[in-house]
Tab-separated table of C-alpha atoms in Angstrom:
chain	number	residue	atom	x	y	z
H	17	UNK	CA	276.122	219.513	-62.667
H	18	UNK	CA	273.492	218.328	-64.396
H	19	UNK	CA	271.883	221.094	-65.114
H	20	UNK	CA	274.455	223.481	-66.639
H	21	UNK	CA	273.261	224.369	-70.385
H	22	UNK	CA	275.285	223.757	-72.711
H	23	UNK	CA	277.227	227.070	-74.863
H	24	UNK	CA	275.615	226.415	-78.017
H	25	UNK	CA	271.705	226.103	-76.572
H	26	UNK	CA	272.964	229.360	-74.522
H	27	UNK	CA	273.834	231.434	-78.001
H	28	UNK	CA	270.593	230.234	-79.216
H	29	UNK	CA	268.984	231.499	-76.731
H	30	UNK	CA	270.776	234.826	-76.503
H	31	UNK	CA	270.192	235.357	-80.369
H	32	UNK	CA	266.365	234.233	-80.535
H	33	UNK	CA	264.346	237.296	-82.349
H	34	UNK	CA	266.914	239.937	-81.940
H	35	UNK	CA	265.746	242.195	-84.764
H	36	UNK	CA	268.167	244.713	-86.334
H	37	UNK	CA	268.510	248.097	-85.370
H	38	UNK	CA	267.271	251.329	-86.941
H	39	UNK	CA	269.762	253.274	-89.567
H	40	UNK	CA	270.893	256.583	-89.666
H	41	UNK	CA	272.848	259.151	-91.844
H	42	UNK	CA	276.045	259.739	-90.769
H	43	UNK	CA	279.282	261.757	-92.022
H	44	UNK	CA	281.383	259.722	-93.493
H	45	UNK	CA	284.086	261.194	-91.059
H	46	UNK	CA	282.628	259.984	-88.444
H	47	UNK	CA	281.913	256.680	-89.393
H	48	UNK	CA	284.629	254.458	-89.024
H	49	UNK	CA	283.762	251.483	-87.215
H	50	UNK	CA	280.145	251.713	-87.971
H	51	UNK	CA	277.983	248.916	-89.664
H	52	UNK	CA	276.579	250.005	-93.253
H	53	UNK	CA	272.653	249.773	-93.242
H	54	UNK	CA	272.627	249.073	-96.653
H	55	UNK	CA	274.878	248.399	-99.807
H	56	UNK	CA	276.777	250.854	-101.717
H	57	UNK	CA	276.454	251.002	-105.667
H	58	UNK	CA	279.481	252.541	-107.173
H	59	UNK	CA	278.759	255.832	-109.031
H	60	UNK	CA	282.312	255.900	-111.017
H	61	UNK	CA	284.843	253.637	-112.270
H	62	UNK	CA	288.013	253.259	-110.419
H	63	UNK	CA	290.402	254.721	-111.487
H	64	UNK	CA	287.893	257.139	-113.957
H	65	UNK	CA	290.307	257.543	-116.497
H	66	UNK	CA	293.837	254.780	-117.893
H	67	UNK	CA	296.515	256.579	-115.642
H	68	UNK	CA	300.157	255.748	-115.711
H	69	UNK	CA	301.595	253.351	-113.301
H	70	UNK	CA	305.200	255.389	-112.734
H	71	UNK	CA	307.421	258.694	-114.123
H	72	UNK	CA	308.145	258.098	-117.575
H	73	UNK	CA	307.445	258.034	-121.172
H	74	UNK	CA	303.783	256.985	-122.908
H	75	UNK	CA	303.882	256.222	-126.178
H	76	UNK	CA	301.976	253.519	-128.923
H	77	UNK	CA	304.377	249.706	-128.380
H	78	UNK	CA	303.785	249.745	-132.157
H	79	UNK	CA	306.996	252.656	-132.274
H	80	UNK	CA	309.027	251.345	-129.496
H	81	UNK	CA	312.888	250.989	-130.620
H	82	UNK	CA	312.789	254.145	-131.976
H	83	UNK	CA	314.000	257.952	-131.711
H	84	UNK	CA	310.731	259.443	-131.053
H	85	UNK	CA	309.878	263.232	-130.494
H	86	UNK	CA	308.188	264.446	-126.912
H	87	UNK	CA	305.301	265.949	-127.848
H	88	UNK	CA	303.249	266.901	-124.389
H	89	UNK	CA	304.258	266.823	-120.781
H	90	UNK	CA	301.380	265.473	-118.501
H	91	UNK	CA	301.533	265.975	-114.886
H	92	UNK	CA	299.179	264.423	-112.672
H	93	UNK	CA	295.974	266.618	-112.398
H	94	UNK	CA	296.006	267.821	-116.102
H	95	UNK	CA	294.423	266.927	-119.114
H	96	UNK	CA	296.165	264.833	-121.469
H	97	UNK	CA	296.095	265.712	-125.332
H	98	UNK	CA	295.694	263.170	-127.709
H	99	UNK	CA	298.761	261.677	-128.881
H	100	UNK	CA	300.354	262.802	-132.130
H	101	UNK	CA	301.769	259.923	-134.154
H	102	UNK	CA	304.828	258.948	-134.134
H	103	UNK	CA	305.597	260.960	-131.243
H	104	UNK	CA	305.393	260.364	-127.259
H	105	UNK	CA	304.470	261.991	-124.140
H	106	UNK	CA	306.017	262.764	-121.028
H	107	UNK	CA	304.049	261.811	-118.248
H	108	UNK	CA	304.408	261.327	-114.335
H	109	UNK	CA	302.695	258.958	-111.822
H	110	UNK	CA	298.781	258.950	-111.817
H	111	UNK	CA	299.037	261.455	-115.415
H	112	UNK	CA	296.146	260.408	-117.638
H	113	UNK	CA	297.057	258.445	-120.413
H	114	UNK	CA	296.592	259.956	-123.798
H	115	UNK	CA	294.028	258.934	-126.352
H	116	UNK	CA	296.381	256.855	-129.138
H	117	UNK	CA	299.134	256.097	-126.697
H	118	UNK	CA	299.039	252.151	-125.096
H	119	UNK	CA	301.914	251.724	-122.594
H	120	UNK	CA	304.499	253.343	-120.867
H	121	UNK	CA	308.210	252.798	-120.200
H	122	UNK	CA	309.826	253.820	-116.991
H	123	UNK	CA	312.112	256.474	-117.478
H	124	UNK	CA	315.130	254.798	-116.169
H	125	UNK	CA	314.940	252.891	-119.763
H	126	UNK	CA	314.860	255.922	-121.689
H	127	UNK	CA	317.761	258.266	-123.499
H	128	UNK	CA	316.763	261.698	-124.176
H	129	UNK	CA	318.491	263.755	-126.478
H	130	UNK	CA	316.705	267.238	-125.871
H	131	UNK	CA	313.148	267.364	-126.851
H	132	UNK	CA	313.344	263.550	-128.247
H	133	UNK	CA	313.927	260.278	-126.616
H	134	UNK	CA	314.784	256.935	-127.432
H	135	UNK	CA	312.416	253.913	-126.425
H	136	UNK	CA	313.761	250.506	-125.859
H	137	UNK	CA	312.289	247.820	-127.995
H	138	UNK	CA	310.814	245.509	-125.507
H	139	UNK	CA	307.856	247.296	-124.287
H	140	UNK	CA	303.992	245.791	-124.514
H	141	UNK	CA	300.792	247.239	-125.378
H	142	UNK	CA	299.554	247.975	-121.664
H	143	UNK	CA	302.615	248.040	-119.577
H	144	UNK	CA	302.697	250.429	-116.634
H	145	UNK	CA	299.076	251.643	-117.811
H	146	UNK	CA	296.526	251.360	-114.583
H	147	UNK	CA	293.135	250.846	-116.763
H	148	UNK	CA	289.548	252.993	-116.328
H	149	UNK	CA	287.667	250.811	-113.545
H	150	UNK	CA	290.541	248.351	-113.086
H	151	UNK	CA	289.383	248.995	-109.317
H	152	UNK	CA	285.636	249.394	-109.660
H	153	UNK	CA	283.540	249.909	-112.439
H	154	UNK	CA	280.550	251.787	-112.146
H	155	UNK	CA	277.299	250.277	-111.133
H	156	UNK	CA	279.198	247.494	-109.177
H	157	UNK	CA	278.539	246.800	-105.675
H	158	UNK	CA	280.884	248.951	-103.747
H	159	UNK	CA	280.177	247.680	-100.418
H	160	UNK	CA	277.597	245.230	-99.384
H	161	UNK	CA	274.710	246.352	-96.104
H	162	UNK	CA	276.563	244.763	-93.055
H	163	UNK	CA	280.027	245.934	-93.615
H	164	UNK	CA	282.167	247.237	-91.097
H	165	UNK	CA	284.272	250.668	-92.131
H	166	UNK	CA	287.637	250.165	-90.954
H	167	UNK	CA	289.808	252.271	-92.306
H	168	UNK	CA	290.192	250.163	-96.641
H	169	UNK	CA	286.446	250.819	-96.800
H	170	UNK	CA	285.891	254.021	-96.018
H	171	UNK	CA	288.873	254.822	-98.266
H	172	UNK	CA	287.075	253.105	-100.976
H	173	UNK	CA	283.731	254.972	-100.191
H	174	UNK	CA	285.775	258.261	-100.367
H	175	UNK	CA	287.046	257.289	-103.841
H	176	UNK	CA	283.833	257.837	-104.984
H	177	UNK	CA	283.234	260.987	-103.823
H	178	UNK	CA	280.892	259.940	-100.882
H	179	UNK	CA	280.377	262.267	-97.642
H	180	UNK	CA	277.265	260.560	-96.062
H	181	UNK	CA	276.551	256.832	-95.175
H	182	UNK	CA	273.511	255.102	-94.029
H	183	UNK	CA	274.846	252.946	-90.743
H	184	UNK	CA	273.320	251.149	-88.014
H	185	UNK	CA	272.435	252.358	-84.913
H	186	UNK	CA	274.673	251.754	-82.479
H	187	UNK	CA	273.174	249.574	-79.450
H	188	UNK	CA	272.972	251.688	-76.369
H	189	UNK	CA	274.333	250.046	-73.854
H	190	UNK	CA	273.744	250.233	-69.786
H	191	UNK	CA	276.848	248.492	-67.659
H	192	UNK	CA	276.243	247.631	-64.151
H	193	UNK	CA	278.808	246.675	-61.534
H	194	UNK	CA	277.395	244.987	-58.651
H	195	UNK	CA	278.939	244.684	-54.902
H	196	UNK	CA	279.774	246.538	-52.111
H	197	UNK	CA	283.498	245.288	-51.969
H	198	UNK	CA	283.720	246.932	-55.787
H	199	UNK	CA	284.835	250.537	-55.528
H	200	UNK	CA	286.050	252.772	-58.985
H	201	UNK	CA	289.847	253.344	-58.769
H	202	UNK	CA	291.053	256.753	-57.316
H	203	UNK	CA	289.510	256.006	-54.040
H	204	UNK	CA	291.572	254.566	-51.232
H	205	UNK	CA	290.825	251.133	-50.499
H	206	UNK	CA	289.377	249.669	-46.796
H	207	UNK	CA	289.820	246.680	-45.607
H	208	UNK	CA	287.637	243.536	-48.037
H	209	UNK	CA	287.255	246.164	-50.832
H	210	UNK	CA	288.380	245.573	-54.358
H	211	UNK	CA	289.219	248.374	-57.618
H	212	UNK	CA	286.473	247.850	-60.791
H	213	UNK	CA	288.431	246.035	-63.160
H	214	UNK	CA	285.537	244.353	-64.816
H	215	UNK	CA	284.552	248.211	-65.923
H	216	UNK	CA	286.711	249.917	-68.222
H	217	UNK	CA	287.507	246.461	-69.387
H	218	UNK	CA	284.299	245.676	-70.825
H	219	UNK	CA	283.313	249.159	-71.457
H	220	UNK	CA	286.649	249.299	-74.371
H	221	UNK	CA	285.343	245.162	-74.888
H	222	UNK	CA	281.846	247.033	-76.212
H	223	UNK	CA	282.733	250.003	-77.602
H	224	UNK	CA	285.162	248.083	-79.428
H	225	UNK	CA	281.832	245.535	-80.753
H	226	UNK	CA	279.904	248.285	-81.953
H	227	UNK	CA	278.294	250.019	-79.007
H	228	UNK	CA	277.509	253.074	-77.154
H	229	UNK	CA	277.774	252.803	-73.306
H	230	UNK	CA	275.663	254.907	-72.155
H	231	UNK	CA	275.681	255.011	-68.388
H	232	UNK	CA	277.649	252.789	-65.916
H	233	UNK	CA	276.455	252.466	-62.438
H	234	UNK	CA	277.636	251.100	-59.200
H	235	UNK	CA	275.134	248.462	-57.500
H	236	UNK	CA	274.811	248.133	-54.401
H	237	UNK	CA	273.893	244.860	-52.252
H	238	UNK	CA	270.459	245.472	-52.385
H	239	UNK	CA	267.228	243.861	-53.490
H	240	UNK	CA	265.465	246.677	-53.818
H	241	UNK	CA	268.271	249.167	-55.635
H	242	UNK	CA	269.189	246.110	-57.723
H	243	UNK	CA	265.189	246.209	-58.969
H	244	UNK	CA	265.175	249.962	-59.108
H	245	UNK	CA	268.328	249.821	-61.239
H	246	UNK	CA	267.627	247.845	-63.222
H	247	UNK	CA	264.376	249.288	-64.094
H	248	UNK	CA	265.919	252.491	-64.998
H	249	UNK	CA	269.009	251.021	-67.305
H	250	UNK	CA	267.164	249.305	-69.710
H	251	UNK	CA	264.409	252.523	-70.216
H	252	UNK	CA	267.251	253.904	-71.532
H	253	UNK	CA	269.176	251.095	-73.741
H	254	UNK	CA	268.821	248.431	-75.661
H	255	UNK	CA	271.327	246.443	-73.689
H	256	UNK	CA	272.119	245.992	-70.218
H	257	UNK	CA	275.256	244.265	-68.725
H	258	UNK	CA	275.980	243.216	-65.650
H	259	UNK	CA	279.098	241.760	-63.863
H	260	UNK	CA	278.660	240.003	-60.597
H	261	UNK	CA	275.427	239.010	-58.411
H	262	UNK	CA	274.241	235.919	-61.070
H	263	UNK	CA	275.552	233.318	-58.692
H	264	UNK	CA	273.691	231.575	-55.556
H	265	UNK	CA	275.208	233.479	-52.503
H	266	UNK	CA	272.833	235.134	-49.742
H	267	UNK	CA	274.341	238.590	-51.021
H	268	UNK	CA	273.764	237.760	-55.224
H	269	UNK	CA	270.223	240.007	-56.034
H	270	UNK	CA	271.247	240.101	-59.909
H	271	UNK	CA	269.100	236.915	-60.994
H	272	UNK	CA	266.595	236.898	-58.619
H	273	UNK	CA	265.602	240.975	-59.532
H	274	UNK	CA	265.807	239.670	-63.109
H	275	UNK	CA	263.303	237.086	-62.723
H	276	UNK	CA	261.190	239.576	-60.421
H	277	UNK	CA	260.952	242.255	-63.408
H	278	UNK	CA	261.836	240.353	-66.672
H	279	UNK	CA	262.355	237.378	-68.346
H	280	UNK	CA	265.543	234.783	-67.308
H	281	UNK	CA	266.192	232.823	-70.822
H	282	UNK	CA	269.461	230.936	-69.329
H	283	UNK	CA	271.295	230.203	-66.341
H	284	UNK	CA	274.398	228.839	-65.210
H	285	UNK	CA	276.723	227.380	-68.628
H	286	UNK	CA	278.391	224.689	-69.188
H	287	UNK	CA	281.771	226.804	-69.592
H	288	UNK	CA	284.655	227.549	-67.826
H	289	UNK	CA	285.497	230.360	-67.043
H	290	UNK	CA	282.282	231.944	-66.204
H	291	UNK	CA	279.308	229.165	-65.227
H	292	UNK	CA	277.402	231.398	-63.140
H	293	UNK	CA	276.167	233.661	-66.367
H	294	UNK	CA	272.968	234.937	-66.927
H	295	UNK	CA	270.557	235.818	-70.161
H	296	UNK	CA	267.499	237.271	-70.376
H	297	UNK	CA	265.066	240.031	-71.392
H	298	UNK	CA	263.697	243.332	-69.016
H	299	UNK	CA	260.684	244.909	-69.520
H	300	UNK	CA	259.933	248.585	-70.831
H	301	UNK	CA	257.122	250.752	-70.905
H	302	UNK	CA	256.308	251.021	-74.507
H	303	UNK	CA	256.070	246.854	-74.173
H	304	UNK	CA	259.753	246.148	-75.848
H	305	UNK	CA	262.257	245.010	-74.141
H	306	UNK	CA	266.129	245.732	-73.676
H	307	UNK	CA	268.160	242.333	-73.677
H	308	UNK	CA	270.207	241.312	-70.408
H	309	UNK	CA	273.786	239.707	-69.888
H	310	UNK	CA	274.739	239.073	-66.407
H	311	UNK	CA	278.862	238.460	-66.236
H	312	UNK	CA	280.085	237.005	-63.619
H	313	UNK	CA	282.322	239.420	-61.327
H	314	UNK	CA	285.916	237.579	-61.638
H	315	UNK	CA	287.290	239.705	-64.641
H	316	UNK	CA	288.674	236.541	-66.842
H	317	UNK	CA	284.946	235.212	-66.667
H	318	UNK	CA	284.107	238.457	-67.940
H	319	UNK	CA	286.384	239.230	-70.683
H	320	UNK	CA	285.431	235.662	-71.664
H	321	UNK	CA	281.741	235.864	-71.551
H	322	UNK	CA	282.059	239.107	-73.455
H	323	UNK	CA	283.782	237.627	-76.575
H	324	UNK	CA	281.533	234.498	-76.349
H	325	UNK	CA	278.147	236.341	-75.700
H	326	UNK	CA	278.378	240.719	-75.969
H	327	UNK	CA	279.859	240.124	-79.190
H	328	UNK	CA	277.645	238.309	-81.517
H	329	UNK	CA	274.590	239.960	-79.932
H	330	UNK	CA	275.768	243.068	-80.832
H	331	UNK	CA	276.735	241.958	-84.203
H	332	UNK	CA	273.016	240.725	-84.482
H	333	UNK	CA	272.055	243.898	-83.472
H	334	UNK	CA	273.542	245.753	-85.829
H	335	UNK	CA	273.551	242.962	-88.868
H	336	UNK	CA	276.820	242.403	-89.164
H	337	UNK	CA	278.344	238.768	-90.372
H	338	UNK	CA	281.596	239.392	-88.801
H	339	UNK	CA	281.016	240.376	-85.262
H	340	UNK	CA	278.520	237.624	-84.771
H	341	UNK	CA	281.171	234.581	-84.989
H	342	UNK	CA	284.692	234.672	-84.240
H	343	UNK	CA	287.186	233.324	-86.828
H	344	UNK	CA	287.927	229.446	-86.078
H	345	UNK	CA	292.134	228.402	-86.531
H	346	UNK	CA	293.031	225.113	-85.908
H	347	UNK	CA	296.418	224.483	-83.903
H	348	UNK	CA	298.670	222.225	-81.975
H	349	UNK	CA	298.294	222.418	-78.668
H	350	UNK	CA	301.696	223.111	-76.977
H	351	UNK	CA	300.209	222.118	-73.438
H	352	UNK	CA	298.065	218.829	-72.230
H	353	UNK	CA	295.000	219.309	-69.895
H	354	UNK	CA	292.141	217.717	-69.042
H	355	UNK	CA	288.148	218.691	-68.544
H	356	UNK	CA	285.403	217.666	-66.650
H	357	UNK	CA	281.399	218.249	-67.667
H	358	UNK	CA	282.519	222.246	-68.779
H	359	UNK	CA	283.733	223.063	-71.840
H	360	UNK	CA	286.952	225.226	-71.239
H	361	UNK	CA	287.898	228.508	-73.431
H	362	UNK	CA	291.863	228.795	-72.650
H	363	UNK	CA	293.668	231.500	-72.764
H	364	UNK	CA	296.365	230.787	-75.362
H	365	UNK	CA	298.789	232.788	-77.740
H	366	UNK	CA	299.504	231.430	-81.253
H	367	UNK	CA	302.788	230.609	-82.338
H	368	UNK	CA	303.233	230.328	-86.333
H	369	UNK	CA	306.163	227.968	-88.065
H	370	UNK	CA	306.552	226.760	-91.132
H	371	UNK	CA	305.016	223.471	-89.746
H	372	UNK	CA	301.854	224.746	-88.498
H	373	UNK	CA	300.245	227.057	-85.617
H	374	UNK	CA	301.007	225.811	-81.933
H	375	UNK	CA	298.158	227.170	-79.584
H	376	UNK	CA	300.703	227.960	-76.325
H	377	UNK	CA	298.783	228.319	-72.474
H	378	UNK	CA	299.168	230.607	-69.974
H	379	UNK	CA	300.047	228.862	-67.157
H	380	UNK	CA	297.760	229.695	-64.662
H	381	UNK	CA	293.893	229.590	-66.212
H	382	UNK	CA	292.473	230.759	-62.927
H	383	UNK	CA	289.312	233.121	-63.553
H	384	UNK	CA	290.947	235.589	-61.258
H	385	UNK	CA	293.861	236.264	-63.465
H	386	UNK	CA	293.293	238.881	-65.493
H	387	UNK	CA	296.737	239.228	-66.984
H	388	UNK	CA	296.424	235.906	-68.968
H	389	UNK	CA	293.740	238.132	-71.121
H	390	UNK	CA	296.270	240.452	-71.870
H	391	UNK	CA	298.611	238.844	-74.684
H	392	UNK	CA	295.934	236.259	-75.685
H	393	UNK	CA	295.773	235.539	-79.211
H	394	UNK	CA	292.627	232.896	-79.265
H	395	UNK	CA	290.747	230.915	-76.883
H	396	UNK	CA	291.512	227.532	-76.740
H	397	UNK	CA	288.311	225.500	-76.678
H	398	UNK	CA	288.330	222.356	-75.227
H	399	UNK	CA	285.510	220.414	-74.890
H	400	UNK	CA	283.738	218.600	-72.100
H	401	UNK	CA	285.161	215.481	-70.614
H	402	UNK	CA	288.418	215.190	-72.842
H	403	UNK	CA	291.876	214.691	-72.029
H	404	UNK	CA	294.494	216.684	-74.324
H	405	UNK	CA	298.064	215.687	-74.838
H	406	UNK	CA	300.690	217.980	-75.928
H	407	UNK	CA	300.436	217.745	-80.130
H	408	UNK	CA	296.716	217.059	-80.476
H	409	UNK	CA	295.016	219.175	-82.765
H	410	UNK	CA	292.770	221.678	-81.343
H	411	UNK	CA	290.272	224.129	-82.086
H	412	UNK	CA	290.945	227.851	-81.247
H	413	UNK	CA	288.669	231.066	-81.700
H	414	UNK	CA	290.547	234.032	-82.723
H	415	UNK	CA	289.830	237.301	-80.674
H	416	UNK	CA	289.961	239.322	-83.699
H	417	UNK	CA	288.162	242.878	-83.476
């Protein structure tokens, strides 16, 4: 096995000159998960005005412990009056503070007596008071170009009143399924034939990274169609994924079309699951190119390669910090194991105590079972040519996003 590449000189590879995709305008309704193409300045403080923090009374601390008279009531919404001395206010969660007043007491402290009320003596200039731009203040950086908007940051872009966002592009993406044993569920299955698992999988794996698939198309065993097919996905996208065909059998036209028409960057990993992978670059005719990932056709080779490869090269597509590395946890393992020259990614789930994180193993790490993928928490990885007892410390990449 001398020749299988190693993962890192395989991500190198896979990210070499991959240049950031065009922006666009887009509501800001319809852009949650989208990458920002550029940072946000803040146009208003946050909150604009000192609001109140709860229902209750807002008055100067300077005339707290005293009978004072309610001067104003301020609801939320409404313009607050400047406060007349010696007096306080009335006022209800998110009411603007008034211009002479400092603090505000809960009303659960307070005695009212008809149109006054009597303050307790322990209250502090700037209790309950939520200060002008405690959030943001104007002319900040709101959001910074790469950002994801989940569902905090595009509440924070609405604070200010936004409606349209410069995002990224999302990458277009072509997914192939190669074989003539492979046939889409809701068709009865003959005799050798298998249902597409690797599809809908990896088409929620990329949507889920950032991308638009835009066609997905059933291969058949055929040089020729595999050229032609090719050919046609990546006119059309910037990506094209395929799962199955990379390996060396009589029946496996993946690589050997890829190499006919484009540009094979890396073959065959160091890794297991999924050594027979394949990256590299097709052809179109404007002279660009779209950028290739062959999977491998067992589906836990795929969901692995996916995280390990689709991921950060959409990320790098689209600029964004987190999608292009997973977050790193180290844990304990709770299982022992052993590897040989490929590094193995485990399927494992993460149990947290008070004395650490144990990273616990599915039992059977076969790349043919998909239901290990199902409840993992992280990949275990587990380099080449070690020998793990249960208790070492290990290394685990969160699937997070």
């Amino acid at each position: 096995m001398a020749d299988l590449q190693p993962i890192s000189a395989a991500l190198e590879a896979l990210l070499a000159d991959v240049s950031a995709l065009s922006a666009e305008s887009v509501s800001l309704e319809a852009a949650g998960g989208r990458v920002l193409a550029e940072a946000v300045t803040a146009q208003l403080d946050v909150p604009p005005f000192d609001n109140s923090a709860m229902d209750g009374y807002a008055l100067r601390a300077a005339d707290a412990g005293q009978w004072l008279p309610v001067s104003q009531r301020i609801a939320a919404g409404t313009q607050a009056q400047a406060l007349a001395p010696g007096s306080c206010a009335r006022i209800f969660t998110g009411g603007e503070i008034p211009s002479g007043a400092d603090c505000v007491v809960m009303q659960e402290r307070v005695e009212v007596d008809g149109e006054r009320a009597l303050m307790p003596a322990d209250i502090p200039a700037g209790d309950n008071v939520r200060h002008r731009g405690r959030d943001v203040r104007q002319g900040s950086v709101l959001l910074n170009a790469g950002e994801r908007l989940e569902a905090a940051a595009l509440g924070h872009l609405a604070g200010q009143g936004i409606t349209q966002v410069s995002v990224r592009r999302r990458p277009r993406v072509a997914l192939l399924s190669t074989g003539d044993e492979i046939i889409d569920p809701g068709t009865p299955l003959k005799p050798g034939q298998l249902y597409n698992s690797n599809r809908p999988m990896l088409k929620r794996l990329l949507e889920n990274f950032g991308a638009e698939v835009v066609s997905t198309v059933s291969v058949p065993d055929d040089y020729a169609r595999t050229v032609a097919l090719l050919t046609a996905a990546a006119a059309e996208t910037d990506l094209v994924v395929t799962t199955g065909g990379v390996s060396v059998g009589e029946e496996d036209h993946v690589k050997a079309a890829l190499e006919a028409i484009g540009q094979l960057d890396m073959w065959k990993l160091a890794i297991r699951p999924g050594k027979p992978l394949a990256l590299g670059r097709l052809p179109r005719d404007d002279g660009s190119q779209a950028r290739f990932v062959g999977l491998p056709g067992n589906p836990v080779s795929g969901f692995v390669g996916a995280w390990l490869f689709l991921r950060p090269l959409l990320g790098a597509m689209l600029s964004c910090a987190a999608l292009r590395t997973l977050p790193t946890i180290t844990a304990s393992a709770g299982f022992a194991t052993s590897t040989g020259p490929r590094e193995h990614y485990m399927r494992v789930t993460l149990k947290f105590t008070p004395r650490g994180v144990t990273a616990m193993a599915f039992e059977d790490q076969n790349s043919g079972v998909l239901s290990s993928c199902i409840n993992a928490d992280a990949f275990a990885v587990i380099p080449v040519n070690s020998d793990i007892a249960e208790g070492d410390a290990i290394s685990c990449l969160w699937l997070a996003g």
